[in-house]
XYZ file of C-alpha atoms in Angstrom:
555
model
C 153.906 95.036 101.952
C 154.327 96.328 98.415
C 154.500 99.999 97.529
C 151.312 99.605 95.477
C 149.375 98.229 98.431
C 150.630 101.043 100.664
C 149.356 103.564 98.122
C 145.953 101.878 98.058
C 145.637 102.060 101.825
C 146.741 105.697 101.920
C 144.097 106.521 99.315
C 141.533 104.719 101.434
C 142.487 106.803 104.456
C 141.728 110.018 102.640
C 138.657 108.987 100.658
C 136.830 106.713 103.062
C 137.989 108.160 106.415
C 138.012 104.685 107.896
C 138.686 104.479 111.612
C 141.481 102.301 112.949
C 143.294 102.238 109.594
C 146.430 100.929 111.275
C 144.500 97.820 112.204
C 143.360 97.477 108.592
C 146.943 97.835 107.317
C 148.119 95.054 109.595
C 145.119 92.941 108.661
C 145.709 93.352 104.945
C 149.356 92.421 105.190
C 148.610 89.344 107.274
C 145.761 88.266 105.043
C 147.732 88.613 101.836
C 150.641 86.649 103.204
C 148.264 83.935 104.408
C 146.178 83.809 101.176
C 143.066 84.773 103.063
C 142.695 88.463 102.639
C 143.303 90.324 99.419
C 140.458 91.819 97.472
C 139.224 89.968 94.437
C 138.355 91.113 90.981
C 134.906 90.115 89.854
C 133.742 90.214 86.316
C 131.033 87.549 86.449
C 133.233 85.479 84.190
C 136.574 83.730 84.281
C 138.918 86.675 83.751
C 142.244 85.237 82.690
C 145.578 86.748 83.621
C 148.234 85.916 81.060
C 150.933 83.990 82.903
C 153.573 81.574 81.622
C 152.638 77.904 81.793
C 155.801 77.149 83.757
C 156.664 79.210 86.821
C 159.820 81.314 86.936
C 161.087 83.813 89.492
C 160.951 86.725 87.030
C 157.207 86.558 86.270
C 155.794 90.038 85.584
C 152.193 91.065 84.970
C 151.682 94.329 83.126
C 149.810 96.927 85.182
C 149.648 94.746 88.301
C 151.581 94.034 91.452
C 152.201 90.489 92.628
C 153.012 88.492 95.742
C 154.439 84.975 95.574
C 154.467 82.369 98.330
C 154.218 78.617 98.917
C 151.201 76.782 100.318
C 150.291 73.096 100.597
C 146.632 73.030 99.506
C 146.098 69.271 99.494
C 148.288 68.427 102.505
C 150.476 66.018 100.535
C 153.703 67.500 101.886
C 154.487 69.260 98.592
C 153.948 73.013 98.436
C 152.133 74.640 95.551
C 153.522 77.917 94.230
C 150.946 80.716 94.608
C 151.035 83.971 92.618
C 148.639 86.671 93.825
C 148.292 89.441 91.233
C 146.399 92.598 92.130
C 145.808 96.196 91.110
C 143.978 99.214 92.507
C 140.679 100.521 91.175
C 139.610 103.493 93.294
C 139.290 102.017 96.797
C 139.139 98.424 95.591
C 141.784 95.763 95.159
C 141.381 93.604 92.058
C 143.132 90.283 92.437
C 143.519 86.826 90.934
C 145.101 83.756 92.545
C 147.222 81.579 90.254
C 148.304 78.196 91.615
C 151.268 76.300 90.160
C 151.536 72.597 91.017
C 154.634 70.447 90.817
C 154.488 68.168 87.775
C 157.596 66.172 86.877
C 159.828 68.508 88.850
C 158.401 71.666 87.230
C 155.847 74.143 88.612
C 153.003 74.206 86.052
C 150.068 76.658 86.050
C 147.134 74.459 87.092
C 144.463 76.750 88.570
C 143.636 80.423 88.215
C 140.975 81.646 90.636
C 138.998 84.894 90.323
C 135.865 86.119 92.100
C 132.459 87.375 91.061
C 132.508 90.680 92.935
C 134.737 93.446 94.232
C 135.374 94.385 97.843
C 136.273 97.642 99.501
C 139.560 97.676 101.402
C 137.561 98.340 104.564
C 135.662 95.033 104.253
C 138.417 92.871 105.687
C 136.090 90.181 107.015
C 134.334 89.755 103.672
C 137.687 89.520 101.915
C 138.799 86.864 104.368
C 135.652 84.804 103.781
C 136.127 84.867 100.027
C 139.792 83.944 100.160
C 139.090 81.122 102.585
C 137.005 79.619 99.793
C 140.099 79.285 97.587
C 141.306 76.710 100.101
C 137.880 75.274 100.959
C 136.967 74.509 97.344
C 140.416 73.276 96.275
C 139.476 69.580 96.775
C 136.524 70.150 94.415
C 137.986 72.184 91.551
C 141.041 69.906 91.534
C 139.016 66.721 90.925
C 139.933 64.710 87.812
C 142.582 67.241 86.795
C 144.710 66.108 83.838
C 148.480 66.618 83.460
C 149.334 70.017 81.965
C 145.672 71.166 82.226
C 144.826 74.675 83.486
C 141.435 75.364 85.038
C 139.960 78.849 85.349
C 137.692 79.171 88.374
C 135.289 81.943 89.439
C 134.132 81.793 93.054
C 130.727 83.332 93.776
C 130.055 85.362 96.893
C 127.238 87.315 98.503
C 125.497 89.872 96.263
C 124.586 91.939 99.305
C 126.749 94.782 100.562
C 126.904 97.110 103.551
C 124.224 99.389 102.034
C 121.593 96.627 102.180
C 119.870 95.270 105.294
C 117.597 92.239 105.680
C 116.727 93.016 109.305
C 113.333 94.512 108.420
C 111.884 91.938 106.025
C 108.143 92.084 106.690
C 106.804 89.398 104.336
C 108.707 86.252 103.358
C 106.064 83.692 102.373
C 107.701 83.325 98.959
C 111.246 84.462 99.710
C 114.015 81.913 99.048
C 116.639 81.815 101.772
C 120.309 82.519 101.024
C 119.809 82.390 97.268
C 122.170 84.944 95.729
C 123.524 83.279 92.589
C 121.745 80.217 91.279
C 121.255 77.994 88.265
C 117.818 77.764 86.735
C 117.311 74.188 85.544
C 115.701 74.248 82.092
C 115.442 70.480 81.789
C 116.371 67.486 83.919
C 120.090 67.523 84.697
C 122.434 65.335 86.699
C 124.479 66.678 89.593
C 127.855 64.904 89.531
C 130.485 64.259 92.190
C 133.207 65.522 89.803
C 133.455 66.853 86.238
C 132.391 63.907 84.048
C 131.939 61.920 87.271
C 129.098 59.944 88.840
C 125.607 61.284 89.568
C 124.826 62.223 93.175
C 121.421 63.830 92.515
C 118.939 64.561 89.753
C 117.709 68.113 89.206
C 114.277 68.745 87.709
C 112.841 71.602 85.664
C 112.680 74.937 87.549
C 114.849 73.791 90.457
C 117.433 76.350 91.497
C 120.713 75.116 93.002
C 123.012 77.699 94.576
C 126.197 78.400 92.567
C 129.392 78.138 94.631
C 131.864 78.429 91.749
C 132.123 77.853 88.019
C 135.035 76.457 86.083
C 136.352 76.143 82.527
C 139.434 74.344 81.258
C 142.006 74.747 78.504
C 142.119 70.970 77.947
C 141.252 70.096 74.353
C 138.786 67.415 75.467
C 137.067 69.575 78.105
C 135.156 72.495 76.595
C 132.252 72.395 79.074
C 131.712 75.069 81.697
C 131.049 73.344 85.017
C 129.079 74.825 87.892
C 129.774 73.565 91.394
C 126.456 73.896 93.200
C 124.579 73.213 96.405
C 120.962 72.138 96.426
C 118.344 71.309 99.035
C 115.309 69.383 97.806
C 112.018 71.062 98.686
C 108.369 70.245 98.098
C 107.974 73.187 95.753
C 110.799 75.131 94.140
C 108.983 78.296 93.062
C 108.420 79.168 96.731
C 104.651 78.673 96.698
C 105.084 77.061 100.112
C 102.876 74.081 99.452
C 102.714 71.736 102.433
C 102.932 68.001 101.775
C 100.743 65.834 104.007
C 100.337 62.099 104.509
C 97.060 60.141 104.300
C 96.259 61.056 107.915
C 96.628 64.763 107.226
C 99.928 65.141 109.047
C 102.596 67.399 107.569
C 105.468 65.472 105.995
C 108.820 66.969 106.949
C 111.064 67.949 104.069
C 114.490 66.419 103.657
C 116.593 69.537 104.185
C 120.021 67.937 103.780
C 121.957 69.912 101.148
C 123.757 68.086 98.344
C 126.795 69.472 96.520
C 127.991 68.588 93.057
C 128.878 69.657 89.517
C 126.330 70.570 86.839
C 127.307 70.878 83.176
C 126.687 74.433 82.018
C 125.115 73.870 78.607
C 122.764 76.665 77.489
C 120.255 73.959 76.626
C 119.845 72.727 80.182
C 120.718 75.590 82.576
C 120.918 79.372 82.814
C 122.757 81.450 85.408
C 120.539 83.781 87.414
C 120.489 85.522 90.762
C 119.088 88.018 93.203
C 121.498 90.785 92.252
C 120.959 93.027 95.266
C 124.028 95.170 94.649
C 123.033 95.825 91.029
C 119.545 96.875 92.143
C 120.880 99.278 94.770
C 123.361 100.789 92.326
C 120.473 101.641 89.995
C 118.393 103.083 92.837
C 121.273 105.299 93.914
C 121.666 106.473 90.317
C 117.988 107.477 90.236
C 118.256 109.404 93.506
C 121.388 111.217 92.311
C 119.473 112.188 89.178
C 116.587 113.516 91.290
C 118.889 115.434 93.643
C 120.856 116.996 90.780
C 117.640 118.022 89.030
C 116.067 119.670 92.070
C 119.291 121.366 93.220
C 119.727 122.905 89.754
C 116.236 124.401 89.898
C 114.778 122.130 87.220
C 111.517 120.186 87.362
C 110.993 116.445 87.162
C 108.476 115.043 84.698
C 106.905 111.736 83.747
C 105.731 110.447 80.370
C 101.919 110.047 80.191
C 101.175 107.664 77.344
C 98.690 105.329 79.028
C 96.037 104.337 76.487
C 93.949 101.431 77.827
C 92.834 98.897 75.222
C 94.475 100.860 72.412
C 95.078 99.265 69.011
C 98.828 98.678 69.063
C 100.945 98.456 65.958
C 104.009 96.216 65.502
C 107.295 97.975 66.270
C 110.987 97.201 66.630
C 112.835 96.988 69.925
C 115.286 99.756 70.756
C 118.718 99.207 72.327
C 117.137 98.979 75.791
C 114.749 96.217 74.714
C 111.616 98.408 74.601
C 109.029 98.526 71.820
C 106.897 101.552 70.968
C 103.897 100.291 72.920
C 102.402 103.144 75.013
C 105.641 105.085 74.617
C 106.956 108.209 72.930
C 109.951 108.357 70.600
C 113.208 109.862 71.817
C 115.587 111.046 69.093
C 119.333 111.566 69.425
C 119.078 114.918 67.619
C 116.419 117.579 67.180
C 116.071 116.870 63.451
C 114.665 113.409 64.199
C 117.654 111.761 62.527
C 119.874 108.868 63.572
C 119.262 106.463 66.425
C 116.029 106.652 68.388
C 114.639 104.986 71.479
C 111.179 104.256 72.854
C 110.470 106.030 76.156
C 107.641 104.217 77.988
C 104.750 105.675 79.949
C 105.577 106.787 83.536
C 109.295 107.254 82.732
C 110.932 109.880 84.960
C 112.885 112.599 83.111
C 113.998 116.237 83.201
C 113.958 118.951 80.538
C 117.333 120.597 79.898
C 116.457 122.723 76.885
C 114.487 123.188 73.694
C 115.664 122.976 70.090
C 113.764 123.036 66.785
C 110.506 122.963 68.771
C 111.652 119.710 70.422
C 112.229 119.221 74.143
C 115.769 118.217 75.055
C 115.591 115.740 77.944
C 117.666 113.425 80.129
C 116.599 110.308 82.020
C 118.169 108.370 84.913
C 117.872 105.002 83.138
C 118.401 105.692 79.423
C 120.767 108.628 79.891
C 120.562 111.300 77.223
C 120.213 113.815 75.898
C 117.230 112.817 73.766
C 114.733 114.962 71.907
C 110.979 114.448 72.214
C 108.079 116.200 70.546
C 106.585 119.010 72.602
C 103.028 117.703 72.607
C 100.630 118.593 75.399
C 99.226 115.559 77.183
C 102.231 113.302 76.560
C 104.058 114.374 79.726
C 103.410 116.117 83.026
C 105.272 117.315 86.112
C 106.050 114.730 88.779
C 104.440 116.863 91.458
C 105.072 114.678 94.500
C 108.783 113.960 93.973
C 110.284 116.623 96.236
C 113.591 114.927 97.018
C 115.270 111.539 97.204
C 112.811 108.657 96.818
C 112.673 106.161 99.680
C 110.411 103.453 98.219
C 111.584 101.273 95.331
C 110.372 98.185 93.503
C 113.219 96.451 91.638
C 112.347 93.849 88.982
C 114.932 91.754 87.131
C 113.342 90.049 84.089
C 116.546 88.166 83.222
C 116.320 86.255 86.519
C 112.538 86.513 87.072
C 113.161 88.052 90.487
C 111.835 91.073 92.366
C 112.697 92.940 95.566
C 110.977 95.731 97.490
C 113.281 98.265 99.159
C 112.645 101.000 101.718
C 115.453 103.528 102.000
C 116.273 104.886 105.454
C 116.600 108.664 104.908
C 118.797 109.010 108.011
C 121.433 106.484 106.978
C 120.886 106.285 103.211
C 120.855 102.495 103.484
C 118.237 100.204 101.951
C 116.029 97.826 103.933
C 114.677 94.835 102.001
C 110.959 94.628 102.839
C 110.070 91.551 100.770
C 111.363 89.648 97.736
C 110.228 86.780 95.550
C 110.228 85.185 92.133
C 107.852 86.646 89.540
C 106.749 86.198 85.923
C 107.421 89.101 83.544
C 106.223 89.824 80.004
C 107.356 88.145 76.799
C 107.234 89.291 73.191
C 104.557 87.763 71.026
C 101.374 88.484 69.111
C 99.551 91.019 71.283
C 102.087 90.709 74.106
C 105.231 92.586 75.118
C 108.232 92.310 77.351
C 107.806 94.224 80.585
C 109.343 97.615 79.683
C 112.821 98.337 81.018
C 113.344 101.637 82.811
C 112.604 103.757 85.881
C 108.878 104.462 86.297
C 106.860 106.322 88.901
C 104.059 104.081 90.165
C 100.737 105.560 88.997
C 98.197 103.854 91.270
C 97.017 100.611 92.826
C 93.648 98.880 92.790
C 92.113 95.763 94.385
C 91.809 93.871 91.092
C 93.082 93.585 87.521
C 90.804 92.502 84.670
C 92.079 91.053 81.420
C 90.495 90.575 78.037
C 90.269 88.156 75.139
C 88.915 88.340 71.631
C 85.126 88.397 71.708
C 83.137 85.374 70.605
C 79.491 85.045 69.683
C 77.206 85.765 72.628
C 79.915 87.583 74.653
C 79.214 90.844 76.407
C 81.800 93.103 74.815
C 83.681 96.067 76.257
C 82.392 99.587 75.609
C 84.193 101.014 72.594
C 85.819 97.669 71.713
C 83.327 95.296 70.140
C 86.189 92.895 69.410
C 87.071 92.346 73.101
C 85.384 90.737 76.102
C 86.377 90.349 79.766
C 88.087 86.963 80.155
C 88.926 87.001 83.844
C 90.727 88.854 86.596
C 93.619 88.825 89.022
C 93.703 90.016 92.613
C 95.329 93.376 93.330
C 97.282 95.519 90.897
C 100.003 98.175 90.790
C 100.279 100.150 87.534
C 103.926 100.781 86.698
C 104.022 101.621 82.960
C 101.266 101.827 80.359
C 99.135 98.709 80.615
C 101.942 96.958 82.471
C 100.773 96.116 85.988
C 102.083 94.086 88.871
C 99.232 91.767 89.869
C 98.228 88.377 91.255
C 97.518 85.087 89.479
C 95.043 85.628 86.589
C 92.088 83.230 86.502
C 88.849 82.886 84.545
C 85.590 84.514 85.614
C 84.164 81.253 86.954
C 87.329 80.065 88.707
C 86.967 78.524 92.155
C 89.694 77.219 94.436
C 93.255 78.232 95.260
C 95.266 80.070 92.621
C 98.371 78.308 93.997
C 97.180 75.156 92.244
C 96.998 76.719 88.779
C 99.413 76.186 85.922
C 100.111 79.921 85.820
C 101.252 79.860 89.457
C 103.621 76.973 88.694
C 105.360 79.118 86.055
C 106.375 81.874 88.462
C 110.157 82.109 88.631
C 110.664 80.179 85.376
C 110.341 82.064 82.068
C 108.922 85.320 80.735
C 105.311 84.424 80.025
C 102.862 87.296 80.631
C 101.476 89.738 78.058
C 103.357 92.653 79.657
C 102.537 92.563 83.357
C 104.459 91.161 86.320
C 102.671 88.223 87.953
C 102.906 87.439 91.676
C 101.386 85.029 94.135
C 98.194 86.616 95.458
C 99.339 87.191 99.031
C 102.645 88.630 97.774
C 100.975 91.323 95.659
C 98.416 91.990 98.404
C 101.276 92.849 100.758
C 102.972 95.014 98.108
C 99.775 96.983 97.405
C 99.416 97.724 101.120
C 103.048 98.856 101.283
C 102.691 101.099 98.208
C 99.454 102.660 99.447
C 100.583 103.146 103.049
C 98.044 105.616 104.483
C 97.196 107.370 101.218
C 93.733 108.942 101.113
C 93.989 109.969 97.447
C 91.334 108.045 95.524
C 90.172 107.963 91.913
C 87.238 105.539 91.734
C 88.774 102.124 92.541
C 92.323 103.436 92.285
C 94.517 104.564 95.169
C 97.276 107.019 94.275
C 100.244 106.759 96.673
C 100.992 110.005 98.495
C 104.651 109.062 98.867
C 106.350 108.490 95.492
C 107.312 104.929 94.598
C 109.723 104.137 91.762
C 109.482 100.836 89.905
C 112.835 99.915 88.421
C 112.856 97.242 85.714
C 116.430 96.189 84.956
């Protein structure tokens, strides 16, 4: 065992207070020597370690330790030379596996394998699973390899961690199973048996194969990124759970046999997405630390109150967080209103840390700070019911069109996933906006959501807005920021039938498409509204205000 690895384990003993550390030491040593147990560096890309093309005994890697051993990956009786390079980052081991193959009597760098996430030194079993995949996938990432070619591989793992539990999922009608990292198919694409090989399946628009690894090459004639994927054909890929029946009304069983193969990673035909559970939890923990620090320092928590229904909005530029000035206030980087500024949306949680030039100096858990806002009555108020760490979170990821509902266990500090699904978030356009990014306290829920259109002759217009008329409605609604709601499938006033059969429902989990809101299947949002409300008796006309605070986090 190297001195560096010993130091890492000793640090882990002190910081993590792991029981049975001797067992972990032995496990780490055995796993490293057997190429099934070091921790992997994950950067969501192919992080290259600069190594010589031809192996030599005096290879050094600046800032990293290394272990070298032989292993016969393809069972041809000829050992490959394996260089495991690793370094310590807090209680994590960052590592890359470089594999040299014998070509013409020389050991040539042929594969360099990294991983898409980091592991704690106490997660021996998870490390073993990931390193087993280096061997498991070798027959795939070695297909059609050319002489003197080097391939850079990133193996994808589970986005969940020990702080997240799926044991208490209460609603899964639209929840995809085991879908952590996936490709979103933008247009019909072939799944191949090897890079530039033969087709084994055809993937259609909106289908979502699981990503097992991706790969790029330094070969001059191979500039494509390849994704090695697994896909199971289903009747409906946006999880609407449609049931296919034959002419006699009997349910037709789906072919659930998974198919594996390579998909070319052109931006025109695919995009990489995922349910990034760990990223969601990291943000939630950041918000709770912010709340705890604020309360323990004797300060108050506030929210922005800039909700102006049916207001005449003016065009504005996006700030660095992707937010426009729709139902927001301006945050300046100095009290003289000079330099960079951001748009702080309605319902944003913040704290006041001072006052300067008649401006409030504030900080936020999502945008950081400090920022300066105008001290104008009615644009903010105290968050009266946030008394400590928040236990109920809604996490929305517009980049992947995914959403998850979390309930934190106050005893353990861990997060139970209650439900999750694909959604449709807002897009920029004339009279429409991206769903604002930030951390917002849920304002209220209601059993419906109405939407408007420009009035035409003979329409019954809205009070105070002669240019607008009611166009239709959606079932159930949760107001998260300004006029941005979570709601069901919007339909016209005279609609009859199932909303599952509408074109809007078919778009869920595809692209940003709403005016600002977050669209759900009707039964999904009905469940969420019940969960948000719980037993709240606080009513304001048709609105129910949750007694327990709920934070909506839009990544």
